[in-house]
Amino acid sequence: MQLKNDLLIRAARGEKVERTPVWLMRQAGRILPEYRAVRNSLSGFKELVETPELAAEVTIQPVDILDVDAAIIFSDILVVPEAMGCTYEMIEKRGPLFPNTIRTEADMRKLRVADPHEHLNYVLEAIRVTKRALNGRVPLIGFAGAPWTILAYMVEGSGSKTFSHARGLLYTNPKLAHQLLRMITDTTIAYLQAQVEAGANLIQVFDSWAGILSPAQYREFALPYISEICNSIHNVPVTVFAKGAFFALEDFSKLNCATIGLDWNMEIRKARQQVGPDKTLQGNMDPCLLYSSFDTIQHETIKMLKEFGPQRHIANLGHGVYPDTDPEKVKCFVQTVKEYGSIVGGEAI
């Protein structure tokens, strides 16, 4: 299907764009009253994720309401461990909880390498439904968690400030850690390939807990598996977003990916120097900017755009939009990107 708005894809591939494309991580979610109306009619978050028609509905809401240049399928990175046999619960105002963790060889024997068509078909169907409904308006982004981040949840059992159990496993039983990472990676590759087959126009890999590892550990337990994932995805651009992994930017420049996401602690010019000219950068506004005034949002957004430059940049936040953010402030960010980009693209500046 021909895309009516292909700015995101062209920017990711390094092709010339008329203006900088813009979308937001976690744009489909709690900031929108329309999302909450759907969510509150159900038993919980997981029912929404696992109901393709409703997942498609909330995926498209930010395209309609916020006027972003891409949709990202409404799902969760934790569907992968669940498909592997390690189920989770989503506890309101607390986050994910895994009743059974993976810390021993006996725990590992309870897992499987998941078949996406059997164990994750609800996500694939949500992609298909969304693609039909979008009818080429904007690209659709598919995604998965990076293997280290998924391992961190499966071993820890929940979110954590330290992930001490997960990090400890890397020291006490590195062989088991690599076995688990192998299973997660095999599942993730098949899952992302199936997302592309279902219609995803771009893939993003989220390494949310990259920054809690030392550089040496990251290069042993995270980077090789992300590299395998990047090498396995064909025909669509891949974005790698590793929060806190400023120390790995040069390593990311060697990955077979199109785009590297930056969090708000990463300096734009330094990141460009480390990554080089052949990757697109995505990000990296602090989500807390959106608590400020409209004037401040406009000023800081233009400042960010000037520093990135008009090409090889996808405007985004440096992490997901926070749930108590005013949607009008999000619209201000999006429209500032679009208006400034159109001026620069039209060479009026």
XYZ file of C-alpha atoms in Angstrom:
349
model
C 0.000 0.000 0.000
C 1.378 3.412 -1.005
C 1.894 5.725 1.964
C 0.393 9.200 1.705
C 2.845 10.444 4.339
C 6.181 8.639 4.113
C 8.345 11.266 5.864
C 9.296 8.913 8.684
C 10.472 6.168 6.337
C 12.438 8.562 4.132
C 14.070 10.223 7.147
C 15.020 6.827 8.578
C 16.620 5.831 5.278
C 18.530 9.086 5.008
C 16.559 10.375 2.041
C 15.813 14.090 1.699
C 12.651 15.239 3.507
C 10.649 18.450 3.230
C 10.460 18.694 7.022
C 11.379 16.709 10.109
C 8.863 13.926 10.885
C 7.541 13.707 14.445
C 5.916 11.101 16.675
C 6.083 10.280 20.396
C 6.884 7.153 22.314
C 3.803 6.136 24.347
C 1.662 8.483 22.263
C -1.156 5.911 22.301
C -2.110 5.885 25.947
C -3.101 7.586 29.091
C -2.654 11.209 28.030
C -5.743 10.931 25.808
C -9.267 10.950 27.281
C -10.348 8.937 24.256
C -7.916 6.196 25.252
C -9.114 6.198 28.859
C -12.704 5.810 27.681
C -11.777 2.611 25.847
C -9.512 1.375 28.646
C -12.113 1.956 31.381
C -14.674 -0.163 29.528
C -12.475 -3.245 29.890
C -11.202 -5.511 32.643
C -7.672 -4.178 32.361
C -4.664 -3.262 30.261
C -4.046 -6.800 29.029
C -7.555 -7.164 27.627
C -6.956 -4.050 25.549
C -3.599 -5.345 24.279
C -5.116 -8.721 23.417
C -8.209 -7.389 21.577
C -7.059 -6.504 18.041
C -9.928 -4.197 17.088
C -9.557 -2.129 20.263
C -5.755 -2.115 20.087
C -6.096 -0.791 16.542
C -8.546 1.890 17.685
C -6.192 3.302 20.328
C -3.220 2.995 17.956
C -4.933 5.348 15.514
C -6.211 7.853 18.120
C -2.981 9.891 18.285
C -2.843 10.114 14.490
C -6.333 11.650 14.531
C -5.932 13.776 17.671
C -2.251 14.724 17.888
C -1.532 14.803 14.129
C 1.684 12.788 14.414
C 3.515 11.410 11.390
C 3.378 7.751 12.468
C 1.317 5.268 14.439
C 2.927 2.729 16.761
C 0.995 -0.436 17.414
C -0.595 -0.517 20.863
C 1.022 -3.400 22.684
C 3.665 -4.053 25.341
C 7.210 -5.389 25.322
C 6.143 -7.951 27.953
C 3.969 -9.919 25.542
C 7.205 -11.698 24.561
C 7.963 -13.307 27.949
C 4.272 -14.179 28.266
C 4.387 -15.939 24.891
C 7.458 -17.819 26.110
C 5.544 -19.122 29.149
C 6.466 -16.492 31.751
C 3.182 -14.705 32.375
C 2.805 -11.227 33.828
C 0.093 -9.162 35.475
C -0.278 -5.409 35.005
C -0.984 -3.892 38.416
C -2.676 -0.493 38.338
C -0.325 2.323 39.475
C 2.444 -0.190 40.133
C 3.333 -1.739 36.807
C 4.131 -5.278 35.666
C 4.425 -8.201 38.059
C 5.672 -11.696 37.184
C 4.320 -14.274 39.648
C 7.047 -16.726 38.582
C 10.567 -15.538 37.868
C 13.346 -17.196 35.845
C 16.437 -17.675 38.029
C 17.423 -21.347 37.745
C 17.847 -24.115 35.163
C 14.564 -25.604 36.423
C 12.801 -22.295 35.729
C 14.296 -22.251 32.229
C 12.835 -25.650 31.431
C 9.345 -24.152 31.760
C 9.990 -21.784 28.853
C 9.644 -22.179 25.091
C 10.766 -20.263 22.033
C 7.415 -18.793 21.067
C 5.772 -19.120 17.675
C 4.415 -15.615 16.923
C 1.604 -16.938 14.758
C 0.411 -19.173 17.589
C 1.291 -17.276 20.752
C 1.261 -13.631 19.590
C -1.273 -13.667 16.789
C -3.397 -11.027 18.545
C -0.598 -8.486 17.961
C -0.239 -9.508 14.328
C -3.999 -9.222 13.838
C -3.971 -5.782 15.492
C -1.331 -4.720 12.957
C -3.436 -6.017 10.076
C -6.590 -4.284 11.364
C -4.684 -1.033 11.953
C -3.148 -1.081 8.489
C -6.547 -1.452 6.874
C -7.992 1.374 8.948
C -5.048 3.719 8.356
C -5.312 3.137 4.611
C -1.817 4.500 4.021
C -2.258 7.778 5.950
C 0.973 7.307 7.932
C 3.469 4.501 8.538
C 2.852 1.941 11.280
C 5.688 1.148 13.680
C 6.053 -2.328 15.147
C 8.273 -3.002 18.128
C 9.697 -5.350 20.723
C 11.858 -5.109 23.805
C 15.580 -5.802 23.522
C 16.645 -9.160 24.998
C 18.490 -7.686 27.998
C 15.474 -5.597 29.028
C 13.155 -8.594 28.700
C 15.546 -10.753 30.743
C 15.650 -8.041 33.406
C 11.882 -8.277 33.933
C 11.772 -12.077 33.765
C 14.501 -12.475 36.394
C 13.581 -9.533 38.625
C 9.832 -10.199 38.549
C 8.839 -6.537 38.363
C 10.184 -3.085 37.716
C 13.030 -2.092 40.017
C 15.383 0.762 40.845
C 18.381 -1.562 40.801
C 17.378 -4.809 39.029
C 19.817 -6.428 41.442
C 18.567 -9.980 40.823
C 18.868 -9.593 37.059
C 22.257 -7.907 37.177
C 23.427 -10.397 39.795
C 22.592 -13.289 37.462
C 25.141 -11.968 34.959
C 27.849 -12.508 37.581
C 26.609 -15.647 39.330
C 25.386 -17.646 36.346
C 26.406 -16.032 33.050
C 25.797 -19.308 31.202
C 22.135 -19.317 32.267
C 21.846 -15.635 31.357
C 23.099 -16.323 27.838
C 20.749 -19.309 27.501
C 17.808 -17.110 28.437
C 18.983 -14.303 26.157
C 19.250 -16.848 23.321
C 15.620 -17.931 23.769
C 14.395 -14.343 24.030
C 16.338 -13.360 20.909
C 15.022 -16.278 18.858
C 11.468 -15.446 19.918
C 11.945 -11.738 19.221
C 13.397 -12.259 15.755
C 10.474 -14.448 14.704
C 8.013 -12.009 16.294
C 9.430 -8.935 14.554
C 9.658 -10.711 11.208
C 5.980 -11.629 11.609
C 5.154 -7.984 12.398
C 6.793 -6.929 9.137
C 4.854 -9.606 7.253
C 1.640 -8.330 8.882
C 2.353 -4.803 7.624
C 4.665 -2.908 9.996
C 6.549 -0.231 8.035
C 9.332 0.255 10.570
C 10.575 -1.691 13.599
C 11.812 -0.231 16.889
C 13.783 -2.188 19.493
C 13.430 -0.781 23.021
C 16.301 -1.439 25.432
C 14.703 0.387 28.330
C 17.198 -0.799 30.963
C 20.385 -0.528 28.910
C 21.773 2.188 31.142
C 21.937 0.062 34.309
C 24.679 -2.181 32.885
C 28.382 -1.418 32.794
C 29.822 -0.875 29.313
C 31.589 -4.253 29.478
C 28.428 -6.085 30.519
C 26.395 -4.302 27.857
C 28.834 -5.414 25.184
C 28.634 -9.012 26.380
C 24.997 -9.467 27.373
C 23.083 -6.939 25.257
C 24.777 -5.676 22.119
C 25.393 -9.009 20.321
C 21.729 -9.967 20.618
C 20.519 -6.572 19.383
C 22.917 -6.950 16.451
C 21.362 -10.332 15.592
C 17.893 -8.785 15.643
C 18.956 -5.926 13.366
C 20.533 -8.380 10.913
C 17.341 -10.439 10.790
C 14.951 -7.636 9.761
C 14.779 -6.954 6.040
C 12.808 -4.567 3.808
C 11.926 -2.075 6.581
C 14.103 0.331 8.612
C 15.046 -0.597 12.191
C 15.438 1.841 15.091
C 17.428 0.947 18.202
C 16.545 2.952 21.317
C 18.716 2.086 24.312
C 17.925 4.392 27.212
C 20.984 5.456 29.155
C 23.486 3.715 26.884
C 25.476 6.829 25.975
C 28.625 4.685 26.274
C 27.510 2.457 23.387
C 26.781 5.037 20.689
C 29.890 4.153 18.696
C 28.922 0.482 18.938
C 25.416 1.319 17.685
C 26.931 3.064 14.657
C 28.132 -0.365 13.485
C 24.701 -2.012 13.806
C 22.636 -2.866 10.744
C 19.964 -0.367 11.757
C 18.741 2.853 10.141
C 18.023 4.960 13.225
C 19.426 5.361 16.712
C 17.192 6.816 19.418
C 18.667 9.274 21.918
C 17.386 9.930 25.411
C 17.395 13.450 26.827
C 20.708 12.934 28.680
C 22.596 12.420 25.421
C 24.214 15.473 23.825
C 23.089 15.862 20.239
C 26.357 17.054 18.711
C 28.461 14.552 20.605
C 26.066 11.756 19.621
C 26.337 12.761 15.953
C 30.125 12.737 16.166
C 30.108 9.269 17.740
C 27.500 7.796 15.420
C 28.748 9.422 12.224
C 26.762 10.756 9.256
C 25.220 7.504 8.052
C 22.568 6.943 10.728
C 19.385 8.884 11.421
C 18.986 10.116 14.988
C 15.662 10.107 16.827
C 14.711 12.142 19.871
C 15.521 13.603 22.241
C 13.392 16.180 24.084
C 12.981 15.745 27.843
C 9.368 14.592 28.432
C 9.189 17.059 31.343
C 9.419 19.953 28.889
C 5.753 19.286 28.173
C 4.852 20.422 31.700
C 6.087 23.940 30.869
C 4.427 26.857 29.076
C 3.525 26.812 25.408
C 6.162 29.469 24.736
C 8.854 27.402 26.454
C 7.835 24.287 24.538
C 8.095 26.165 21.244
C 11.445 27.739 22.132
C 13.078 24.515 23.320
C 11.685 22.476 20.426
C 13.097 24.889 17.846
C 16.409 24.883 19.712
C 16.465 21.077 19.488
C 15.572 21.080 15.779
C 18.347 23.560 14.973
C 20.894 21.390 16.756
C 19.846 18.208 14.947
C 19.502 19.883 11.566
C 16.768 19.348 8.978
C 17.906 15.967 7.652
C 18.526 12.527 9.233
C 16.419 13.423 12.261
C 13.097 12.098 13.569
C 11.681 14.384 16.260
C 10.547 12.606 19.408
C 10.915 12.735 23.162
C 13.871 11.141 24.899
C 11.495 8.636 26.493
C 7.757 7.965 26.582
C 5.325 10.817 27.166
C 4.268 10.900 30.840
C 0.644 9.997 31.621
C -0.236 13.300 33.329
C 0.861 15.402 30.343
C -1.678 17.851 28.904
C -2.544 16.708 25.349
C -2.584 20.349 24.263
C 1.086 20.631 25.221
C 1.812 17.536 23.120
C 0.000 19.129 20.185
C 2.135 22.249 20.682
C 5.312 20.151 20.437
C 4.085 18.350 17.312
C 2.916 21.509 15.547
C 6.112 23.379 16.397
C 8.130 20.618 14.731
C 5.882 20.679 11.682
C 5.770 24.457 11.265
C 9.477 25.029 11.824
C 10.389 22.088 9.621
C 8.183 23.329 6.796
C 9.874 26.750 6.913
C 13.357 25.216 6.862
C 12.385 22.703 4.191
C 11.000 25.510 2.077
C 14.273 27.419 2.537
C 12.527 30.496 3.927
C 15.080 30.601 6.753
